[in-house]
Short mmCIF file of C-alpha atoms in Angstrom, two decimals:
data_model
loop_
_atom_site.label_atom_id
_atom_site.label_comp_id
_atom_site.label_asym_id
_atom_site.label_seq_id
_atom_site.Cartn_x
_atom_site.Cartn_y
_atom_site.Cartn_z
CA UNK A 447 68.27 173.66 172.68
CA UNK A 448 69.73 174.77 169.27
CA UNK A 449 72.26 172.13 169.55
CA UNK A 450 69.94 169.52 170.20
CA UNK A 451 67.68 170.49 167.09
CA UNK A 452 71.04 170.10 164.92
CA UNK A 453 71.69 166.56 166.61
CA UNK A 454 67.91 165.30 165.89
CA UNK A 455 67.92 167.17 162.43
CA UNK A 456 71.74 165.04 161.73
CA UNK A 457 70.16 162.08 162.99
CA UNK A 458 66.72 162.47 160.56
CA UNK A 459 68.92 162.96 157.77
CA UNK A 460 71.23 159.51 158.03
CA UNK A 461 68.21 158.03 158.33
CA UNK A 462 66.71 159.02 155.24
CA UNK A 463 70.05 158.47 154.07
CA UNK A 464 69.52 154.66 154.87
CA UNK A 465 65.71 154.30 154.19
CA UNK A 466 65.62 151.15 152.24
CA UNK A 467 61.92 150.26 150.10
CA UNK A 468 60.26 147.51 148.24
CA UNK A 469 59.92 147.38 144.74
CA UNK A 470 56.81 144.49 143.51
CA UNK A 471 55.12 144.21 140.98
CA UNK A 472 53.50 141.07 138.09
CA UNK A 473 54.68 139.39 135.23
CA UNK A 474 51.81 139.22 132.82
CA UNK A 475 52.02 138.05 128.52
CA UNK A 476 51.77 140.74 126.20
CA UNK A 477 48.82 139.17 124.20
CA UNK A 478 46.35 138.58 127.51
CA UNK A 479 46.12 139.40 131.09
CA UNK A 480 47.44 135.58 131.97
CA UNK A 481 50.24 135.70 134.53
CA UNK A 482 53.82 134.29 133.31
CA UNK A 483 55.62 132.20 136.06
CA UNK A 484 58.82 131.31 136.49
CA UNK A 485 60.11 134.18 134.70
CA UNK A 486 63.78 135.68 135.49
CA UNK A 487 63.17 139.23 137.12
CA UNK A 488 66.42 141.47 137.85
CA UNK A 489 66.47 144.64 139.52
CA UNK A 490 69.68 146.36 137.96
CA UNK A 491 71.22 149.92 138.38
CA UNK A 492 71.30 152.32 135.11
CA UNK A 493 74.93 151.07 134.73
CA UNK A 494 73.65 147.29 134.45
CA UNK A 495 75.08 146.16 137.42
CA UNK A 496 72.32 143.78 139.03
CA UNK A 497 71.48 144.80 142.30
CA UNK A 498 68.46 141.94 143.28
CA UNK A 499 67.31 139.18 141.02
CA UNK A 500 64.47 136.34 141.61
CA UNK A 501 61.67 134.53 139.76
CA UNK A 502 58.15 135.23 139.54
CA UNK A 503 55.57 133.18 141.50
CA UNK A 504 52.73 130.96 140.12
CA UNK A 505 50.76 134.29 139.99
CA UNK A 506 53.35 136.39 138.17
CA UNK A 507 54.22 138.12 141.22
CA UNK A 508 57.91 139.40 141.89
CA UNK A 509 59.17 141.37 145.17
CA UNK A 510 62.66 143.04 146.25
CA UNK A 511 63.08 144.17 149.61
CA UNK A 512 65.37 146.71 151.17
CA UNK A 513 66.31 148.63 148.04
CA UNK A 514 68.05 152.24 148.46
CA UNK A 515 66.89 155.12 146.64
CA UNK A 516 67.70 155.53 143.03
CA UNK A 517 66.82 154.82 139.50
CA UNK A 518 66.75 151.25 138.36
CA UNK A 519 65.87 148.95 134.85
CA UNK A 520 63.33 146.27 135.79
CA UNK A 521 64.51 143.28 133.06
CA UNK A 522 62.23 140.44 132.64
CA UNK A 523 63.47 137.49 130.29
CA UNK A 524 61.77 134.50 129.46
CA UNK A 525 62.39 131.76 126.78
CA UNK A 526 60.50 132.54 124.36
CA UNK A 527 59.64 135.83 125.35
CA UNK A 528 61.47 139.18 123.86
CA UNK A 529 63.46 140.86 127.12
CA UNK A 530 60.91 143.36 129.10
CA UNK A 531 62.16 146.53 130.20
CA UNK A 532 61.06 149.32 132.34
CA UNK A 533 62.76 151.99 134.23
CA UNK A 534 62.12 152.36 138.17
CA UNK A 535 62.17 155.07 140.43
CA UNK A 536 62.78 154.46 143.93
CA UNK A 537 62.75 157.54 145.81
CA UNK A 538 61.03 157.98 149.78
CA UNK A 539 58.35 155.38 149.24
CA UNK A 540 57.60 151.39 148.11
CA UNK A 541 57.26 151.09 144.21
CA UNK A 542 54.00 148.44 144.23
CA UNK A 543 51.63 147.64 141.53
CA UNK A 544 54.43 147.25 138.43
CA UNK A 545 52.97 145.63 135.82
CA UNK A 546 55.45 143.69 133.18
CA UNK A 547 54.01 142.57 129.89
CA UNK A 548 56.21 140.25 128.24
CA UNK A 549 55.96 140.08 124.13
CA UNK A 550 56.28 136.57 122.61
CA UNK A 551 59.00 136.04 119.97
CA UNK A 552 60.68 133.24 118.28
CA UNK A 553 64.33 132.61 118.68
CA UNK A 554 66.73 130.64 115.96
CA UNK A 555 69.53 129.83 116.94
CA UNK A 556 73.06 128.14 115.69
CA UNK A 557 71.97 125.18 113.67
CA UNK A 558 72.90 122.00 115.30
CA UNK A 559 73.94 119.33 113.20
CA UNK A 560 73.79 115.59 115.50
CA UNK A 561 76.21 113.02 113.75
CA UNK A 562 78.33 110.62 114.81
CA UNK A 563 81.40 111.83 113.02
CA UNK A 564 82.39 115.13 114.96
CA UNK A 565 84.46 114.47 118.00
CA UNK A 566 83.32 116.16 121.02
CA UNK A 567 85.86 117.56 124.08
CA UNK A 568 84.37 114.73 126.18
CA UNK A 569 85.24 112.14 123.90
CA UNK A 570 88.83 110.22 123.67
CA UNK A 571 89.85 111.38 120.61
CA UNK A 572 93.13 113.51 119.59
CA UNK A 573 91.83 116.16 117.11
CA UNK A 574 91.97 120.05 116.03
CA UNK A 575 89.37 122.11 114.75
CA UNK A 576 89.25 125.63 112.93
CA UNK A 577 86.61 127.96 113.41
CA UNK A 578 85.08 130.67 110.97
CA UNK A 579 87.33 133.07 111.95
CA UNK A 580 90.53 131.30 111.49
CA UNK A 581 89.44 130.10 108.10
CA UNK A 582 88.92 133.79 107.22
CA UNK A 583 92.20 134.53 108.21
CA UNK A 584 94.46 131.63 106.31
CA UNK A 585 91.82 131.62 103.46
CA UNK A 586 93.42 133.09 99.77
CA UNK A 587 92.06 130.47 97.49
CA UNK A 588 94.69 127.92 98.32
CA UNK A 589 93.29 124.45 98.52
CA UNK A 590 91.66 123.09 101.91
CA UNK A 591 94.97 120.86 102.94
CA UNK A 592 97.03 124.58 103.20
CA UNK A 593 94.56 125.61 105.79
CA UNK A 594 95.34 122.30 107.75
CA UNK A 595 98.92 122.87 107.28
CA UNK A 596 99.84 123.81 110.84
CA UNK A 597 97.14 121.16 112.44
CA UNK A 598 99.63 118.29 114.42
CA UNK A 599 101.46 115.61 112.55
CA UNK A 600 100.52 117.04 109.32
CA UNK A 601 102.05 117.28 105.67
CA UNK A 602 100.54 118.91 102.74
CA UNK A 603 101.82 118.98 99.24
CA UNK A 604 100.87 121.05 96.29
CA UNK A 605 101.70 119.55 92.44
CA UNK A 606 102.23 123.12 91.44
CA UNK A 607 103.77 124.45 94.33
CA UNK A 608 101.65 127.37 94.67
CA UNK A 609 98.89 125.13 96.83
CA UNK A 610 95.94 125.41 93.96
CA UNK A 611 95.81 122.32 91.73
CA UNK A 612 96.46 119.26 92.79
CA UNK A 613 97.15 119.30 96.65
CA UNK A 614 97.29 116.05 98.97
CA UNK A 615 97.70 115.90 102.61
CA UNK A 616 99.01 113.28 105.08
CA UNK A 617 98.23 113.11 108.35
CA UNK A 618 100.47 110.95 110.94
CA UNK A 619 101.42 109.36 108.02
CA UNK A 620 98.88 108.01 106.07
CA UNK A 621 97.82 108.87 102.75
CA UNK A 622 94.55 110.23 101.51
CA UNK A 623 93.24 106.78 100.69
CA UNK A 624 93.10 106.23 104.96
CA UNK A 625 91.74 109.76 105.55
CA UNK A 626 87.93 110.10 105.66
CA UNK A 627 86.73 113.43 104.59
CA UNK A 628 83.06 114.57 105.06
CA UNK A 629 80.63 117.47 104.65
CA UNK A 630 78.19 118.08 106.94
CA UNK A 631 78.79 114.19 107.95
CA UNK A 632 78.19 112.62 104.77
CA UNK A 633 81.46 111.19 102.97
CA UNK A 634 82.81 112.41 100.33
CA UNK A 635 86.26 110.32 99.13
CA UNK A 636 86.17 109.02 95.58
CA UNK A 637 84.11 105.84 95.79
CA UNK A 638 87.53 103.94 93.95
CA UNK A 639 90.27 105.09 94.97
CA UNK A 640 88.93 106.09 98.70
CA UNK A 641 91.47 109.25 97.93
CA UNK A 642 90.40 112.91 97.91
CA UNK A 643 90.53 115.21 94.82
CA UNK A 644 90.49 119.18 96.51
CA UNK A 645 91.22 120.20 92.83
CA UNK A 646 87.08 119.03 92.20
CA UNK A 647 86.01 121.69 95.14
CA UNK A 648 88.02 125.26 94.53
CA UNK A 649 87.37 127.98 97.17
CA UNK A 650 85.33 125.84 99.40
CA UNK A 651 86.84 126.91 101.97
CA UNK A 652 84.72 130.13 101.62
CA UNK A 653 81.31 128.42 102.22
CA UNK A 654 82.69 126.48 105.52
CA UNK A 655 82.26 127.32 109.69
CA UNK A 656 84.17 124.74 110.97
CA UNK A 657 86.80 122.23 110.58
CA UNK A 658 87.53 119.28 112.67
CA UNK A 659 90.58 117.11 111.96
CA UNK A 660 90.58 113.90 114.13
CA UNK A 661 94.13 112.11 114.17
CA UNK A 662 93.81 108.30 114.09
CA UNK A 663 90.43 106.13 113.86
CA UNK A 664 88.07 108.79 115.76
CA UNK A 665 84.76 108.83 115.53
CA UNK A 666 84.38 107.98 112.02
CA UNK A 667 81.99 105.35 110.96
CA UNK A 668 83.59 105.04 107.15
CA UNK A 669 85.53 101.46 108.09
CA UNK A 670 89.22 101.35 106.82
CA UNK A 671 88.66 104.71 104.80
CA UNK A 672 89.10 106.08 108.04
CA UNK A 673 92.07 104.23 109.72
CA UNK A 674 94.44 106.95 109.63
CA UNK A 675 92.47 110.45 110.73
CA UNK A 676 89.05 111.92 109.42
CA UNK A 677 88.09 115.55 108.50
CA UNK A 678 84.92 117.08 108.55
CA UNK A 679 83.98 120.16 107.21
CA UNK A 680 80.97 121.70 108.42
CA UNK A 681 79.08 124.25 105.58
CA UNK A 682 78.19 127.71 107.14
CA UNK A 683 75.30 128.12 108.90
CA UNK A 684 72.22 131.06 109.48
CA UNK A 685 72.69 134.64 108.47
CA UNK A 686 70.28 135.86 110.14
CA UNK A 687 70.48 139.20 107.89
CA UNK A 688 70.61 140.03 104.43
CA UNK A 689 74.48 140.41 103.15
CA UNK A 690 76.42 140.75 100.06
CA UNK A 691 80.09 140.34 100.06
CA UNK A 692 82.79 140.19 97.05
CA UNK A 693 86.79 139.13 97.86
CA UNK A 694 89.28 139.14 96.02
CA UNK A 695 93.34 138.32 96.68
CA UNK A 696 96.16 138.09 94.48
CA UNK A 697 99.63 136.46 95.30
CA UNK A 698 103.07 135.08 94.06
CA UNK A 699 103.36 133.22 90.52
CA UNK A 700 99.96 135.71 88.88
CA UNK A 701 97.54 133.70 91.79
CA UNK A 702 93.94 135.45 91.78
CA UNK A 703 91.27 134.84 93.98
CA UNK A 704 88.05 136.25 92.99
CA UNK A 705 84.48 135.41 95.65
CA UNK A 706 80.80 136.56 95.29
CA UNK A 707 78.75 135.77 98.16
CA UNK A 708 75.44 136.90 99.00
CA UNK A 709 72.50 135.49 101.03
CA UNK A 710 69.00 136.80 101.75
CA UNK A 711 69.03 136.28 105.82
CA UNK A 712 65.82 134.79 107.29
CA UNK A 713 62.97 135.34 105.65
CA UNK A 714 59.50 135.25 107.21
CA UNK A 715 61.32 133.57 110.06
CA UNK A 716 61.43 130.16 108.08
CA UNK A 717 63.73 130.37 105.09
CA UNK A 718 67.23 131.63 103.83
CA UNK A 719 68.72 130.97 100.84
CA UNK A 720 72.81 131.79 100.48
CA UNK A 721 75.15 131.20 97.29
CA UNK A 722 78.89 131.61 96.36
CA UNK A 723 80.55 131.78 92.82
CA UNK A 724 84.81 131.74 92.82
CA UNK A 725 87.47 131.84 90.05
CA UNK A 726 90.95 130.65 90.57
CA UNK A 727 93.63 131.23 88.73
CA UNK A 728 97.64 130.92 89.08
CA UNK A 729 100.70 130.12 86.92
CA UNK A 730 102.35 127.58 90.14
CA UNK A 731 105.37 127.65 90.99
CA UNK A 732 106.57 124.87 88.86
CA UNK A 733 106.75 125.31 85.08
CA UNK A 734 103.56 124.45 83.03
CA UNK A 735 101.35 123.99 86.10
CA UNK A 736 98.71 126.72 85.50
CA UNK A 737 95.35 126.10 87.33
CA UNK A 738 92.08 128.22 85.75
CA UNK A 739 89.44 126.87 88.54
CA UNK A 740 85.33 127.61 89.04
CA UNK A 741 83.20 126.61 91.65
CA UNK A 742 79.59 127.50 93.43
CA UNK A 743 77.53 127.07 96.57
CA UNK A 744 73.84 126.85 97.06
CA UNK A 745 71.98 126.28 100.15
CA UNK A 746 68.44 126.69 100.91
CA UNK A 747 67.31 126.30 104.57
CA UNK A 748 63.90 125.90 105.96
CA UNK A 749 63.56 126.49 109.70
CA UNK A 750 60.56 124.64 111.68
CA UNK A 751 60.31 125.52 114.99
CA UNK A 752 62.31 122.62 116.48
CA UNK A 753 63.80 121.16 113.43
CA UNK A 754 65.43 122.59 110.20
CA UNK A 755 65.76 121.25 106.62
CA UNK A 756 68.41 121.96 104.38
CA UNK A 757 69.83 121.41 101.19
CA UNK A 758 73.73 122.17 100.27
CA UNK A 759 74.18 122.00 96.39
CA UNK A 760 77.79 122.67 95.01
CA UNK A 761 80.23 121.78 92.25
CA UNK A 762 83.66 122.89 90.78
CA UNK A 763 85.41 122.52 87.13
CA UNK A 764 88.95 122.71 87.03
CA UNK A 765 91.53 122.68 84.07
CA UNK A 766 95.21 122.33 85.12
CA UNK A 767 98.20 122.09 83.14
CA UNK A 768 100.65 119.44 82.88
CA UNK A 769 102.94 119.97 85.69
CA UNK A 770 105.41 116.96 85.37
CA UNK A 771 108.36 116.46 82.82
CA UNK A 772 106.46 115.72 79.37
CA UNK A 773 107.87 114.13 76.17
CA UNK A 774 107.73 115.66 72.63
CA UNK A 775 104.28 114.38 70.26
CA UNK A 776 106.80 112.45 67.67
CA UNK A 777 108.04 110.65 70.63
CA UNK A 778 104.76 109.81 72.36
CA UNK A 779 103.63 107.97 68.75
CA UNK A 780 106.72 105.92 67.90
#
C-alpha cells in the first residue's frame, strides 16, 4: 500500500510538472476604453526569449494556450503606440482578464530624402558610398577628394601636398569638369567652368552622413556635367538629443583642425536647429603653399508628421598662398 501511495504521489507530481495554462487578456488605448486591433502581442520569458506571439482580434482580444509555469513580460507594440509592458505570473491556474493599455506616441525617424540622383542597390549602376562612421574615421580636415581616395578608379591631388588647399579628383579618368557633385541632390559645380572648387567648402566633411560616388553616367540628371561619375553628399540628419561637441587634430607640415558643433535635438517634437564653425590651417608640403581656411553650417529642420522642411545654409573663406614657382616684382613689370 505504501508503495502504491509513492507511485500515485510520483505520478501527481510529473503532472503538475507538465500542467500547461492559458494566458488572455485585451488590448485597449491608453486615452479611452476603445479596443486596439491588430496589435503585435508576445508572450516572452524574463530573459526575452519569445515563447508565443499573435495579434489581437477586432475586439482587442489576445490568447496563448498551453503555457508552462513561470514568470513572463507581456509586450504589446503598435505603430504609433509606445511598447506596453507587463509582467505575468503563470503559476497552477489560467491568467484571464489582462488588460493592456497602450500609450500613443509619435515616432521620427531617419529623414528620407527622394531624388533621382542617389543610386540605389537595385539599380545598374557601379558606385561606393561612405557612411557617418567612416567619414569620422578618415576625417582630419583634409579636403573631401582625400576621403574618396581609396573609392575604385580614383585619383586625388592636393596643390600643397598636404590635401587642404586646392585638391582635385579624377575618377576613371575624367576631370572635375565631367564629375557632377551635389548636396542633398541639388548641384553644386561652378556654373562656368562645370569644375569643383573643395577649397570654397573647408571641413564639410564634418556636417555630412553619407557619401555616394557613382562611376560613369549614373543616375545623374546634370547632362554632360555628369558623363564621367557623380558624387553626392548627403548633410547629416536628426539628433534627436541635445549635443555639443568640439574636435580638434593636428598633423605633418603645422596642419590644425579645429570643429565646434552643437545642435539643440528635437524640440517640441517639430524642430531642431544644428550648426558647425571650423578653422584650417597648414604650411603644405610644398614651399609657400600655406592654407588659413573658415567655414560654417546651419540647418534648421521642421518636422510635420509625414513630411519635413529644411533649410541647409553654409559658406567657407579661404586664403592660400602661392604654391607654384613665382617670379620676382621687377620682373613681373618689365
Amino acid at each position: 500500500m505504501k508503495k502504491l501511495s509513492g507511485f500515485v504521489i510520483i505520478l501527481l507530481m510529473q503532472a503538475a510538472a507538465y500542467a500547461q495554462f492559458t494566458v488572455s487578456g485585451t488590448v485597449k488605448t491608453g486615452s479611452s476604453t476603445q479596443a486596439l486591433a491588430d496589435a503585435s502581442v508576445s508572450l516572452n520569458t524574463v530573459e526575452n526569449k519569445t515563447v508565443a506571439s499573435s495579434l489581437s482580434d477586432q475586439s482587442g482580444n489576445f490568447s496563448f494556450r498551453n503555457i508552462a509555469p513561470g514568470n513572463y513580460v507581456l509586450a504589446v507594440t503598435y505603430v504609433g503606440y509606445k511598447t506596453a509592458l507587463q509582467n505575468v505570473t503563470v503559476s497552477n491556474a489560467n491568467v484571464s482578464d489582462l488588460t493592456i493599455n497602450a500609450i500613443e506616441a509619435s515616432t521620427i525617424g531617419e529623414e528620407v530624402l527622394v531624388q533621382s540622383t542617389r543610386a540605389k542597390s537595385t539599380d545598374p549602376v557601379t558606385y561606393s558610398a561612405l557612411n557617418k562612421t567612416q567619414i569620422e574615421r578618415q576625417n582630419f580636415g583634409q579636403d573631401l577628394p582625400f576621403l574618396l581616395n581609396l573609392t575604385p578608379s580614383t585619383v586625388i591631388s592636393s596643390e600643397a601636398g598636404a590635401g587642404i588647399g586646392y585638391t582635385g579628383i579624377r575618377i576613371r579618368g575624367t576631370d572635375a569638369s565631367r564629375t557632377n557633385v551635389t548636396i542633398n541632390g541639388v548641384p553644386i559645380n561652378d556654373a562656368e567652368s562645370h569644375g569643383m572648387f573643395w577649397v570654397n567648402m573647408p571641413d564639410m566633411a564634418s556636417s555630412s552622413q553619407n557619401i555616394q560616388v557613382q562611376r560613369g553616367v549614373g543616375t545623374s540628371s546634370n547632362g554632360a556635367g555628369a558623363f564621367g561619375a557623380s558624387i553626392n553628399i548627403q548633410t547629416d540628419g536628426l539628433n534627436e538629443k541635445p549635443y555639443a561637441e568640439i574636435a580638434n587634430s593636428y598633423g605633418s607640415f603645422n596642419t590644425w583642425k579645429h570643429t565646434v558643433k552643437a545642435g539643440t535635438g528635437l524640440l517640441e517634437n517639430k524642430w531642431a536647429f544644428d550648426a558647425r564653425l571650423s578653422k584650417l590651417n597648414s604650411d603644405g608640403f610644398i614651399d609657400r603653399a600655406s592654407s588659413d581656411l573658415k567655414s560654417f553650417f546651419v540647418s534648421a529642420t521642421r518636422y510635420g508628421e509625414k513630411s519635413l522642411f529644411k533649410v541647409n545654409v553654409f559658406s567657407g573663406t579661404e586664403k592660400t598662398y602661392q604654391a607654384w614657382s613665382g617670379i620676382p616684382e621687377s620682373r613681373l613689370k618689365n
